[in-house]
């Protein structure tokens, strides 16, 4: 495979409704897309970094900067082009390893090159990653609302659409009450979980134990990203299983968290861990330890959504993921929309991602384009 260059394209997409989490409120998504151009095909990557470093240290400007300044020049160097020529996308992580962090940028460039490679081979992401299902159950992440009635009507709407699982965003002051209200209104059969995005400390353990009464599938990332031992201590005090999101940034940190008893479940987000290939390694590791995993989301366009659905079809993904329909966040997606079918989303089967941006729609949301020649 011979890369001619990579396009860095920023798009700005309004959300259908504000999405509030414990770290902030989003009303639009400013996304960095990568297009890898090879002699044989074009491939798309999506960088999941948010606008501000509030979920993780990465933010979209920083990821574009590190790509332009360090990561893409490394891939374009003589050693880079030689390794890509020999091994394709499988060489990306190793080539970029000397540069610390910035996993969302690394994941995006690996995704773009993998997509180009697979399109040239006529092979899908699902087949390449090891998908064993042709559709996966779809969960929805529900933001913090201004009132309980507003939350209940949002949840009712998602359940009416058929979502297979509901995740409520929580923070101090918005936790036991909304969970109790959703359980009371919609009953014990709804698959329900919560996500705190690091908003609590170990001193909140007794309060968080009140959530044990509601038969939740899991509580996601209650404590700080680096507080693995705190999660292990909390796990001993809660009946609700602990799931890590922010704390797991690699297969190595996943192994440590599992060994230390910090989580019974892992949310795998390819961007957070440096790519789909590392995501698969975490899946394999977790499966070997009997730890359940599910596929997280970062409010992706149809591109990232398609790849996430392929990943979520691996056998160890035994819990419904945040792989919702495009319409959960976007009135108009840049690809053919991902749609809900009987509470499931379909694993794409076409070459590569199986979806591509629709040129007119892409142009409408584009705010800048930069070409890096190899
Ligand atoms: O913590 O899972 C998270 C969105 C942005 C940043 C972090 C998170 C989220 C979500 C979900 O909860 C969403 C999705 O894409 O469905
Ligand atoms: Mg999360």
mmCIF file of C-alpha atoms and ligand atoms in Angstrom:
data_model
loop_
_atom_site.group_PDB
_atom_site.id
_atom_site.type_symbol
_atom_site.label_atom_id
_atom_site.label_comp_id
_atom_site.label_asym_id
_atom_site.label_seq_id
_atom_site.Cartn_x
_atom_site.Cartn_y
_atom_site.Cartn_z
ATOM 1 C CA UNK A 1 0.000 0.000 0.000
ATOM 2 C CA UNK A 2 1.302 3.412 -0.977
ATOM 3 C CA UNK A 3 -0.107 6.488 0.779
ATOM 4 C CA UNK A 4 -0.206 9.683 -1.263
ATOM 5 C CA UNK A 5 -1.367 11.841 1.606
ATOM 6 C CA UNK A 6 -3.945 12.506 4.264
ATOM 7 C CA UNK A 7 -6.664 15.127 4.275
ATOM 8 C CA UNK A 8 -7.592 16.687 7.629
ATOM 9 C CA UNK A 9 -11.139 17.958 7.432
ATOM 10 C CA UNK A 10 -13.092 19.665 10.200
ATOM 11 C CA UNK A 11 -16.845 19.439 10.253
ATOM 12 C CA UNK A 12 -19.310 21.172 12.551
ATOM 13 C CA UNK A 13 -22.573 19.365 13.186
ATOM 14 C CA UNK A 14 -25.473 20.608 15.336
ATOM 15 C CA UNK A 15 -26.947 18.136 17.833
ATOM 16 C CA UNK A 16 -30.704 17.475 17.809
ATOM 17 C CA UNK A 17 -30.803 18.536 21.484
ATOM 18 C CA UNK A 18 -28.223 19.687 24.048
ATOM 19 C CA UNK A 19 -26.289 16.743 25.529
ATOM 20 C CA UNK A 20 -25.383 17.403 29.164
ATOM 21 C CA UNK A 21 -22.923 15.295 31.123
ATOM 22 C CA UNK A 22 -21.186 15.830 34.452
ATOM 23 C CA UNK A 23 -18.375 17.612 32.561
ATOM 24 C CA UNK A 24 -20.386 19.982 30.377
ATOM 25 C CA UNK A 25 -23.116 20.585 27.833
ATOM 26 C CA UNK A 26 -22.637 20.028 24.101
ATOM 27 C CA UNK A 27 -24.935 21.600 21.529
ATOM 28 C CA UNK A 28 -22.822 20.909 18.473
ATOM 29 C CA UNK A 29 -19.962 18.620 17.566
ATOM 30 C CA UNK A 30 -16.730 19.929 16.008
ATOM 31 C CA UNK A 31 -15.153 16.807 14.509
ATOM 32 C CA UNK A 32 -11.831 16.113 12.815
ATOM 33 C CA UNK A 33 -12.118 13.637 9.929
ATOM 34 C CA UNK A 34 -9.167 12.088 8.125
ATOM 35 C CA UNK A 35 -9.165 10.860 4.554
ATOM 36 C CA UNK A 36 -6.252 8.581 3.658
ATOM 37 C CA UNK A 37 -5.558 8.597 -0.071
ATOM 38 C CA UNK A 38 -3.633 5.632 -1.447
ATOM 39 C CA UNK A 39 -2.942 4.535 -5.002
ATOM 40 C CA UNK A 40 -5.775 2.003 -4.720
ATOM 41 C CA UNK A 41 -8.456 3.508 -2.493
ATOM 42 C CA UNK A 42 -9.531 6.228 -0.083
ATOM 43 C CA UNK A 43 -10.223 5.540 3.564
ATOM 44 C CA UNK A 44 -11.919 7.526 6.317
ATOM 45 C CA UNK A 45 -10.971 8.023 9.935
ATOM 46 C CA UNK A 46 -12.828 9.908 12.639
ATOM 47 C CA UNK A 47 -11.069 11.537 15.570
ATOM 48 C CA UNK A 48 -13.348 11.353 18.602
ATOM 49 C CA UNK A 49 -11.693 14.157 20.597
ATOM 50 C CA UNK A 50 -14.177 16.706 21.893
ATOM 51 C CA UNK A 51 -13.710 20.490 21.590
ATOM 52 C CA UNK A 52 -12.502 20.886 25.182
ATOM 53 C CA UNK A 53 -10.267 18.629 27.314
ATOM 54 C CA UNK A 54 -13.090 17.811 29.758
ATOM 55 C CA UNK A 55 -13.629 14.102 29.053
ATOM 56 C CA UNK A 56 -9.939 13.332 28.544
ATOM 57 C CA UNK A 57 -6.789 15.411 28.023
ATOM 58 C CA UNK A 58 -7.300 15.329 24.252
ATOM 59 C CA UNK A 59 -9.166 18.098 22.441
ATOM 60 C CA UNK A 60 -9.798 18.454 18.741
ATOM 61 C CA UNK A 61 -7.289 21.258 18.018
ATOM 62 C CA UNK A 62 -4.581 19.402 19.896
ATOM 63 C CA UNK A 63 -5.212 16.226 17.900
ATOM 64 C CA UNK A 64 -5.006 18.059 14.580
ATOM 65 C CA UNK A 65 -1.830 19.784 15.757
ATOM 66 C CA UNK A 66 -0.087 16.587 16.871
ATOM 67 C CA UNK A 67 -1.070 14.860 13.620
ATOM 68 C CA UNK A 68 0.291 17.698 11.492
ATOM 69 C CA UNK A 69 3.417 18.278 13.553
ATOM 70 C CA UNK A 70 4.513 14.781 14.602
ATOM 71 C CA UNK A 71 2.338 11.787 13.721
ATOM 72 C CA UNK A 72 1.824 12.244 9.984
ATOM 73 C CA UNK A 73 5.467 13.258 9.348
ATOM 74 C CA UNK A 74 6.507 10.057 11.135
ATOM 75 C CA UNK A 75 4.258 7.982 8.864
ATOM 76 C CA UNK A 76 5.535 9.877 5.798
ATOM 77 C CA UNK A 77 9.201 9.337 6.737
ATOM 78 C CA UNK A 78 11.264 6.671 4.922
ATOM 79 C CA UNK A 79 10.831 4.200 7.844
ATOM 80 C CA UNK A 80 7.137 5.058 7.996
ATOM 81 C CA UNK A 81 6.391 4.519 4.332
ATOM 82 C CA UNK A 82 8.464 1.322 4.321
ATOM 83 C CA UNK A 83 6.567 -0.129 7.297
ATOM 84 C CA UNK A 84 3.186 0.953 5.902
ATOM 85 C CA UNK A 85 4.170 -0.582 2.555
ATOM 86 C CA UNK A 86 4.940 -3.892 4.258
ATOM 87 C CA UNK A 87 2.199 -4.082 6.897
ATOM 88 C CA UNK A 88 -0.363 -1.364 6.241
ATOM 89 C CA UNK A 89 -2.529 -0.197 9.148
ATOM 90 C CA UNK A 90 -1.001 -2.837 11.447
ATOM 91 C CA UNK A 91 2.229 -0.773 11.399
ATOM 92 C CA UNK A 92 0.653 2.487 12.539
ATOM 93 C CA UNK A 93 0.585 1.970 16.320
ATOM 94 C CA UNK A 94 4.211 0.827 16.429
ATOM 95 C CA UNK A 95 5.412 3.704 14.287
ATOM 96 C CA UNK A 96 3.611 6.243 16.469
ATOM 97 C CA UNK A 97 4.407 4.625 19.822
ATOM 98 C CA UNK A 98 7.389 6.924 20.609
ATOM 99 C CA UNK A 99 4.988 9.855 20.746
ATOM 100 C CA UNK A 100 3.260 9.790 24.117
ATOM 101 C CA UNK A 101 -0.487 9.922 24.503
ATOM 102 C CA UNK A 102 -2.715 11.532 21.863
ATOM 103 C CA UNK A 103 -4.448 8.216 21.372
ATOM 104 C CA UNK A 104 -7.495 9.722 19.705
ATOM 105 C CA UNK A 105 -5.307 11.135 16.932
ATOM 106 C CA UNK A 106 -3.458 7.824 16.572
ATOM 107 C CA UNK A 107 -6.742 5.920 16.450
ATOM 108 C CA UNK A 108 -8.107 8.199 13.737
ATOM 109 C CA UNK A 109 -5.129 7.803 11.427
ATOM 110 C CA UNK A 110 -5.032 4.035 11.945
ATOM 111 C CA UNK A 111 -8.766 3.882 11.167
ATOM 112 C CA UNK A 112 -8.341 5.868 7.932
ATOM 113 C CA UNK A 113 -5.467 3.709 6.706
ATOM 114 C CA UNK A 114 -7.249 0.489 7.715
ATOM 115 C CA UNK A 115 -10.361 1.628 5.858
ATOM 116 C CA UNK A 116 -8.347 2.392 2.702
ATOM 117 C CA UNK A 117 -6.602 -0.959 2.944
ATOM 118 C CA UNK A 118 -9.818 -2.936 3.462
ATOM 119 C CA UNK A 119 -11.637 -1.088 0.669
ATOM 120 C CA UNK A 120 -8.788 -1.999 -1.680
ATOM 121 C CA UNK A 121 -9.121 -5.648 -0.586
ATOM 122 C CA UNK A 122 -12.928 -5.611 -0.741
ATOM 123 C CA UNK A 123 -13.083 -6.710 2.889
ATOM 124 C CA UNK A 124 -15.253 -5.249 5.677
ATOM 125 C CA UNK A 125 -14.237 -3.912 9.099
ATOM 126 C CA UNK A 126 -16.449 -6.547 10.690
ATOM 127 C CA UNK A 127 -14.749 -9.407 8.920
ATOM 128 C CA UNK A 128 -11.305 -7.948 9.651
ATOM 129 C CA UNK A 129 -11.977 -7.432 13.372
ATOM 130 C CA UNK A 130 -13.726 -10.765 13.884
ATOM 131 C CA UNK A 131 -17.421 -9.913 14.030
ATOM 132 C CA UNK A 132 -19.663 -12.890 14.748
ATOM 133 C CA UNK A 133 -23.079 -11.187 14.538
ATOM 134 C CA UNK A 134 -24.821 -9.376 11.708
ATOM 135 C CA UNK A 135 -26.579 -6.948 14.026
ATOM 136 C CA UNK A 136 -26.071 -5.761 17.607
ATOM 137 C CA UNK A 137 -28.421 -4.449 20.292
ATOM 138 C CA UNK A 138 -28.418 -0.683 20.496
ATOM 139 C CA UNK A 139 -28.190 1.287 23.728
ATOM 140 C CA UNK A 140 -28.797 4.986 24.212
ATOM 141 C CA UNK A 141 -26.944 7.460 26.427
ATOM 142 C CA UNK A 142 -29.345 9.956 28.007
ATOM 143 C CA UNK A 143 -27.987 13.286 29.224
ATOM 144 C CA UNK A 144 -28.697 15.104 32.465
ATOM 145 C CA UNK A 145 -32.017 16.949 32.224
ATOM 146 C CA UNK A 146 -33.400 20.036 33.950
ATOM 147 C CA UNK A 147 -36.167 18.084 35.670
ATOM 148 C CA UNK A 148 -37.367 14.541 36.321
ATOM 149 C CA UNK A 149 -40.447 14.950 34.058
ATOM 150 C CA UNK A 150 -38.194 16.127 31.196
ATOM 151 C CA UNK A 151 -35.947 13.089 31.725
ATOM 152 C CA UNK A 152 -38.902 10.681 31.838
ATOM 153 C CA UNK A 153 -40.311 12.011 28.587
ATOM 154 C CA UNK A 154 -36.888 11.700 26.897
ATOM 155 C CA UNK A 155 -36.494 8.108 28.140
ATOM 156 C CA UNK A 156 -40.048 7.288 27.047
ATOM 157 C CA UNK A 157 -39.221 8.524 23.554
ATOM 158 C CA UNK A 158 -36.116 6.335 23.322
ATOM 159 C CA UNK A 159 -37.956 3.273 24.637
ATOM 160 C CA UNK A 160 -40.726 3.883 22.104
ATOM 161 C CA UNK A 161 -38.072 3.961 19.387
ATOM 162 C CA UNK A 162 -36.998 0.516 20.592
ATOM 163 C CA UNK A 163 -33.632 1.114 22.265
ATOM 164 C CA UNK A 164 -32.511 -2.065 24.009
ATOM 165 C CA UNK A 165 -30.776 -0.392 26.953
ATOM 166 C CA UNK A 166 -30.773 3.013 28.651
ATOM 167 C CA UNK A 167 -27.767 4.739 30.194
ATOM 168 C CA UNK A 168 -28.399 7.751 32.393
ATOM 169 C CA UNK A 169 -25.697 10.347 32.841
ATOM 170 C CA UNK A 170 -25.363 11.172 36.549
ATOM 171 C CA UNK A 171 -23.556 13.661 38.782
ATOM 172 C CA UNK A 172 -23.827 14.647 42.456
ATOM 173 C CA UNK A 173 -27.379 15.964 42.877
ATOM 174 C CA UNK A 174 -28.656 14.015 39.848
ATOM 175 C CA UNK A 175 -28.276 10.339 40.650
ATOM 176 C CA UNK A 176 -30.589 8.395 42.994
ATOM 177 C CA UNK A 177 -33.703 10.424 42.156
ATOM 178 C CA UNK A 178 -33.568 10.129 38.376
ATOM 179 C CA UNK A 179 -32.681 6.436 38.597
ATOM 180 C CA UNK A 180 -35.559 5.788 41.027
ATOM 181 C CA UNK A 181 -37.949 7.756 38.809
ATOM 182 C CA UNK A 182 -36.983 5.837 35.665
ATOM 183 C CA UNK A 183 -37.308 2.491 37.477
ATOM 184 C CA UNK A 184 -40.673 3.466 38.946
ATOM 185 C CA UNK A 185 -42.064 4.695 35.643
ATOM 186 C CA UNK A 186 -40.695 2.076 33.225
ATOM 187 C CA UNK A 187 -40.309 -0.944 35.471
ATOM 188 C CA UNK A 188 -37.649 -3.452 36.382
ATOM 189 C CA UNK A 189 -37.283 -5.007 32.941
ATOM 190 C CA UNK A 190 -35.572 -2.020 31.328
ATOM 191 C CA UNK A 191 -31.824 -2.616 31.007
ATOM 192 C CA UNK A 192 -30.528 0.399 32.905
ATOM 193 C CA UNK A 193 -27.073 1.717 33.777
ATOM 194 C CA UNK A 194 -25.467 5.010 34.818
ATOM 195 C CA UNK A 195 -22.358 6.976 33.833
ATOM 196 C CA UNK A 196 -20.727 9.522 36.170
ATOM 197 C CA UNK A 197 -17.764 10.605 34.004
ATOM 198 C CA UNK A 198 -15.509 10.852 37.100
ATOM 199 C CA UNK A 199 -17.860 13.130 39.092
ATOM 200 C CA UNK A 200 -17.533 11.374 42.484
ATOM 201 C CA UNK A 201 -14.887 10.554 45.079
ATOM 202 C CA UNK A 202 -14.474 7.583 47.362
ATOM 203 C CA UNK A 203 -16.112 9.647 50.110
ATOM 204 C CA UNK A 204 -19.354 9.231 48.129
ATOM 205 C CA UNK A 205 -19.252 5.436 48.488
ATOM 206 C CA UNK A 206 -22.141 5.253 50.952
ATOM 207 C CA UNK A 207 -24.260 7.520 48.791
ATOM 208 C CA UNK A 208 -23.464 5.547 45.624
ATOM 209 C CA UNK A 209 -24.427 2.328 47.426
ATOM 210 C CA UNK A 210 -28.004 3.658 47.422
ATOM 211 C CA UNK A 211 -27.995 2.891 43.686
ATOM 212 C CA UNK A 212 -27.712 -0.806 44.578
ATOM 213 C CA UNK A 213 -31.469 -0.836 45.176
ATOM 214 C CA UNK A 214 -32.219 -0.321 41.479
ATOM 215 C CA UNK A 215 -30.692 -3.409 39.862
ATOM 216 C CA UNK A 216 -28.435 -1.458 37.516
ATOM 217 C CA UNK A 217 -26.284 -3.277 34.962
ATOM 218 C CA UNK A 218 -23.327 -1.158 36.024
ATOM 219 C CA UNK A 219 -22.022 2.190 37.199
ATOM 220 C CA UNK A 220 -19.540 3.670 34.734
ATOM 221 C CA UNK A 221 -16.442 5.607 35.803
ATOM 222 C CA UNK A 222 -17.607 7.047 39.137
ATOM 223 C CA UNK A 223 -14.099 8.218 40.168
ATOM 224 C CA UNK A 224 -11.179 10.029 38.569
ATOM 225 C CA UNK A 225 -9.402 8.639 35.547
ATOM 226 C CA UNK A 226 -6.211 7.837 37.454
ATOM 227 C CA UNK A 227 -7.939 6.489 40.582
ATOM 228 C CA UNK A 228 -7.751 2.795 39.772
ATOM 229 C CA UNK A 229 -7.207 1.833 43.407
ATOM 230 C CA UNK A 230 -10.172 3.981 44.422
ATOM 231 C CA UNK A 231 -12.361 2.043 42.002
ATOM 232 C CA UNK A 232 -11.077 -1.218 43.488
ATOM 233 C CA UNK A 233 -11.998 0.024 46.975
ATOM 234 C CA UNK A 234 -15.395 1.203 45.761
ATOM 235 C CA UNK A 235 -16.049 -2.137 44.062
ATOM 236 C CA UNK A 236 -15.805 -3.803 47.472
ATOM 237 C CA UNK A 237 -18.507 -1.483 48.829
ATOM 238 C CA UNK A 238 -21.060 -1.612 45.999
ATOM 239 C CA UNK A 239 -23.231 -4.431 44.747
ATOM 240 C CA UNK A 240 -23.603 -2.620 41.418
ATOM 241 C CA UNK A 241 -20.778 -3.710 39.088
ATOM 242 C CA UNK A 242 -18.177 -1.064 38.287
ATOM 243 C CA UNK A 243 -17.383 -0.374 34.645
ATOM 244 C CA UNK A 244 -14.362 1.680 33.642
ATOM 245 C CA UNK A 245 -14.336 4.086 30.712
ATOM 246 C CA UNK A 246 -11.835 6.971 31.124
ATOM 247 C CA UNK A 247 -9.347 4.899 33.174
ATOM 248 C CA UNK A 248 -8.746 2.310 30.455
ATOM 249 C CA UNK A 249 -6.476 3.807 27.789
ATOM 250 C CA UNK A 250 -4.682 0.655 26.590
ATOM 251 C CA UNK A 251 -4.607 -3.120 26.927
ATOM 252 C CA UNK A 252 -1.932 -2.602 29.578
ATOM 253 C CA UNK A 253 -4.112 -0.350 31.762
ATOM 254 C CA UNK A 254 -7.028 -2.734 31.189
ATOM 255 C CA UNK A 255 -4.931 -5.632 32.486
ATOM 256 C CA UNK A 256 -3.905 -3.639 35.556
ATOM 257 C CA UNK A 257 -7.476 -2.578 36.315
ATOM 258 C CA UNK A 258 -8.741 -6.152 36.012
ATOM 259 C CA UNK A 259 -5.926 -7.545 38.166
ATOM 260 C CA UNK A 260 -6.473 -4.901 40.843
ATOM 261 C CA UNK A 261 -10.210 -5.596 40.976
ATOM 262 C CA UNK A 262 -11.086 -2.081 39.827
ATOM 263 C CA UNK A 263 -13.768 -3.152 37.359
ATOM 264 C CA UNK A 264 -16.031 -6.050 36.531
ATOM 265 C CA UNK A 265 -16.901 -4.565 33.131
ATOM 266 C CA UNK A 266 -15.053 -2.418 30.577
ATOM 267 C CA UNK A 267 -16.416 0.167 28.159
ATOM 268 C CA UNK A 268 -14.197 -0.090 25.061
ATOM 269 C CA UNK A 269 -13.880 3.072 23.003
ATOM 270 C CA UNK A 270 -11.456 2.686 20.107
ATOM 271 C CA UNK A 271 -10.499 6.361 20.138
ATOM 272 C CA UNK A 272 -9.679 6.369 23.832
ATOM 273 C CA UNK A 273 -7.362 3.340 23.523
ATOM 274 C CA UNK A 274 -5.507 4.330 20.360
ATOM 275 C CA UNK A 275 -7.436 2.427 17.721
ATOM 276 C CA UNK A 276 -9.610 -0.485 16.658
ATOM 277 C CA UNK A 277 -6.694 -2.926 16.774
ATOM 278 C CA UNK A 278 -5.894 -2.074 20.407
ATOM 279 C CA UNK A 279 -9.640 -2.192 21.119
ATOM 280 C CA UNK A 280 -9.694 -5.760 19.840
ATOM 281 C CA UNK A 281 -6.735 -6.618 22.084
ATOM 282 C CA UNK A 282 -8.656 -5.327 25.111
ATOM 283 C CA UNK A 283 -11.649 -7.392 24.016
ATOM 284 C CA UNK A 284 -9.456 -10.509 23.856
ATOM 285 C CA UNK A 285 -7.819 -9.789 27.206
ATOM 286 C CA UNK A 286 -11.146 -9.137 28.919
ATOM 287 C CA UNK A 287 -12.634 -12.314 27.454
ATOM 288 C CA UNK A 288 -9.679 -14.318 28.799
ATOM 289 C CA UNK A 289 -10.421 -12.889 32.274
ATOM 290 C CA UNK A 290 -14.196 -13.347 32.079
ATOM 291 C CA UNK A 291 -14.718 -9.580 32.075
ATOM 292 C CA UNK A 292 -17.677 -8.357 30.031
ATOM 293 C CA UNK A 293 -17.146 -5.506 27.583
ATOM 294 C CA UNK A 294 -19.364 -3.187 25.597
ATOM 295 C CA UNK A 295 -18.681 -0.598 22.937
ATOM 296 C CA UNK A 296 -18.774 3.024 24.035
ATOM 297 C CA UNK A 297 -19.561 6.024 21.877
ATOM 298 C CA UNK A 298 -18.238 9.547 21.439
ATOM 299 C CA UNK A 299 -21.146 11.121 19.549
ATOM 300 C CA UNK A 300 -19.643 9.946 16.271
ATOM 301 C CA UNK A 301 -20.782 10.572 12.718
ATOM 302 C CA UNK A 302 -21.882 7.589 10.634
ATOM 303 C CA UNK A 303 -18.213 6.812 9.949
ATOM 304 C CA UNK A 304 -17.216 6.133 13.543
ATOM 305 C CA UNK A 305 -20.626 4.652 14.237
ATOM 306 C CA UNK A 306 -20.187 2.080 11.430
ATOM 307 C CA UNK A 307 -16.784 1.001 12.734
ATOM 308 C CA UNK A 308 -18.067 0.815 16.326
ATOM 309 C CA UNK A 309 -20.944 -1.424 15.253
ATOM 310 C CA UNK A 310 -18.474 -3.782 13.555
ATOM 311 C CA UNK A 311 -16.403 -3.910 16.758
ATOM 312 C CA UNK A 312 -19.501 -4.440 18.902
ATOM 313 C CA UNK A 313 -20.227 -7.585 16.889
ATOM 314 C CA UNK A 314 -17.195 -9.394 18.366
ATOM 315 C CA UNK A 315 -18.180 -12.265 20.674
ATOM 316 C CA UNK A 316 -17.027 -10.707 23.957
ATOM 317 C CA UNK A 317 -19.281 -7.673 23.551
ATOM 318 C CA UNK A 318 -21.996 -9.201 25.695
ATOM 319 C CA UNK A 319 -23.652 -5.974 26.866
ATOM 320 C CA UNK A 320 -25.483 -3.492 24.590
ATOM 321 C CA UNK A 321 -23.225 -0.606 23.574
ATOM 322 C CA UNK A 322 -23.635 3.125 23.076
ATOM 323 C CA UNK A 323 -24.133 2.359 19.395
ATOM 324 C CA UNK A 324 -27.281 4.310 18.765
ATOM 325 C CA UNK A 325 -28.857 5.409 15.498
ATOM 326 C CA UNK A 326 -27.495 8.557 13.822
ATOM 327 C CA UNK A 327 -30.787 10.271 14.684
ATOM 328 C CA UNK A 328 -30.026 10.072 18.424
ATOM 329 C CA UNK A 329 -27.612 12.975 17.917
ATOM 330 C CA UNK A 330 -27.919 14.272 14.357
ATOM 331 C CA UNK A 331 -30.862 15.363 12.245
ATOM 332 C CA UNK A 332 -28.639 14.844 9.187
ATOM 333 C CA UNK A 333 -25.593 12.578 9.279
ATOM 334 C CA UNK A 334 -22.792 12.891 6.710
ATOM 335 C CA UNK A 335 -23.231 9.236 5.662
ATOM 336 C CA UNK A 336 -26.342 7.213 4.956
ATOM 337 C CA UNK A 337 -27.826 7.284 8.459
ATOM 338 C CA UNK A 338 -27.364 4.402 10.850
ATOM 339 C CA UNK A 339 -30.918 3.352 11.711
ATOM 340 C CA UNK A 340 -32.587 1.378 14.465
ATOM 341 C CA UNK A 341 -34.239 -1.893 13.476
ATOM 342 C CA UNK A 342 -36.106 -3.650 16.247
ATOM 343 C CA UNK A 343 -33.717 -2.224 18.842
ATOM 344 C CA UNK A 344 -30.650 -3.252 16.859
ATOM 345 C CA UNK A 345 -28.177 -1.673 14.453
ATOM 346 C CA UNK A 346 -26.846 -3.609 11.487
ATOM 347 C CA UNK A 347 -23.178 -4.471 11.019
ATOM 348 C CA UNK A 348 -22.123 -3.010 7.669
ATOM 349 C CA UNK A 349 -20.917 -5.597 5.160
ATOM 350 C CA UNK A 350 -19.506 -3.447 2.353
ATOM 351 C CA UNK A 351 -15.748 -2.962 1.879
ATOM 352 C CA UNK A 352 -13.996 -1.072 4.681
ATOM 353 C CA UNK A 353 -16.408 0.839 6.885
ATOM 354 C CA UNK A 354 -19.201 0.005 4.457
ATOM 355 C CA UNK A 355 -20.309 3.638 4.536
ATOM 356 C CA UNK A 356 -18.748 6.828 3.197
ATOM 357 C CA UNK A 357 -19.530 10.521 3.425
ATOM 358 C CA UNK A 358 -22.087 11.788 0.953
ATOM 359 C CA UNK A 359 -20.156 14.569 -0.846
ATOM 360 C CA UNK A 360 -22.892 17.232 -0.778
ATOM 361 C CA UNK A 361 -23.676 16.636 2.900
ATOM 362 C CA UNK A 362 -19.985 16.627 3.798
ATOM 363 C CA UNK A 363 -19.411 19.953 2.040
ATOM 364 C CA UNK A 364 -22.326 21.535 3.889
ATOM 365 C CA UNK A 365 -20.793 20.907 7.301
ATOM 366 C CA UNK A 366 -17.100 21.372 6.440
ATOM 367 C CA UNK A 367 -15.354 24.287 8.168
ATOM 368 C CA UNK A 368 -11.765 23.665 6.986
ATOM 369 C CA UNK A 369 -9.682 21.305 4.850
ATOM 370 C CA UNK A 370 -5.944 20.696 5.070
ATOM 371 C CA UNK A 371 -3.903 18.364 2.830
ATOM 372 C CA UNK A 372 -0.758 16.677 4.098
ATOM 373 C CA UNK A 373 1.163 15.179 1.166
ATOM 374 C CA UNK A 374 3.283 12.047 1.795
HETATM 375 O O1 LIG B 1 -18.609 8.847 28.835
HETATM 376 O O2 LIG B 1 -19.513 7.514 27.511
HETATM 377 C C1 LIG B 1 -19.136 8.644 27.769
HETATM 378 C C2 LIG B 1 -20.247 11.006 25.005
HETATM 379 C C3 LIG B 1 -19.168 11.884 24.947
HETATM 380 C C4 LIG B 1 -18.119 11.711 25.820
HETATM 381 C C5 LIG B 1 -18.150 10.669 26.748
HETATM 382 C C6 LIG B 1 -19.224 9.786 26.797
HETATM 383 C C7 LIG B 1 -20.291 9.988 25.933
HETATM 384 C C8 LIG B 1 -21.474 9.142 25.986
HETATM 385 C C9 LIG B 1 -22.010 8.710 24.787
HETATM 386 O O3 LIG B 1 -22.046 8.813 26.986
HETATM 387 C C10 LIG B 1 -22.337 8.444 23.781
HETATM 388 C C11 LIG B 1 -22.733 8.058 22.457
HETATM 389 O O4 LIG B 1 -21.982 8.357 21.523
HETATM 390 O O5 LIG B 1 -23.774 7.436 22.354
HETATM 391 MG MG1 LIG B 2 -18.515 7.011 29.848
#
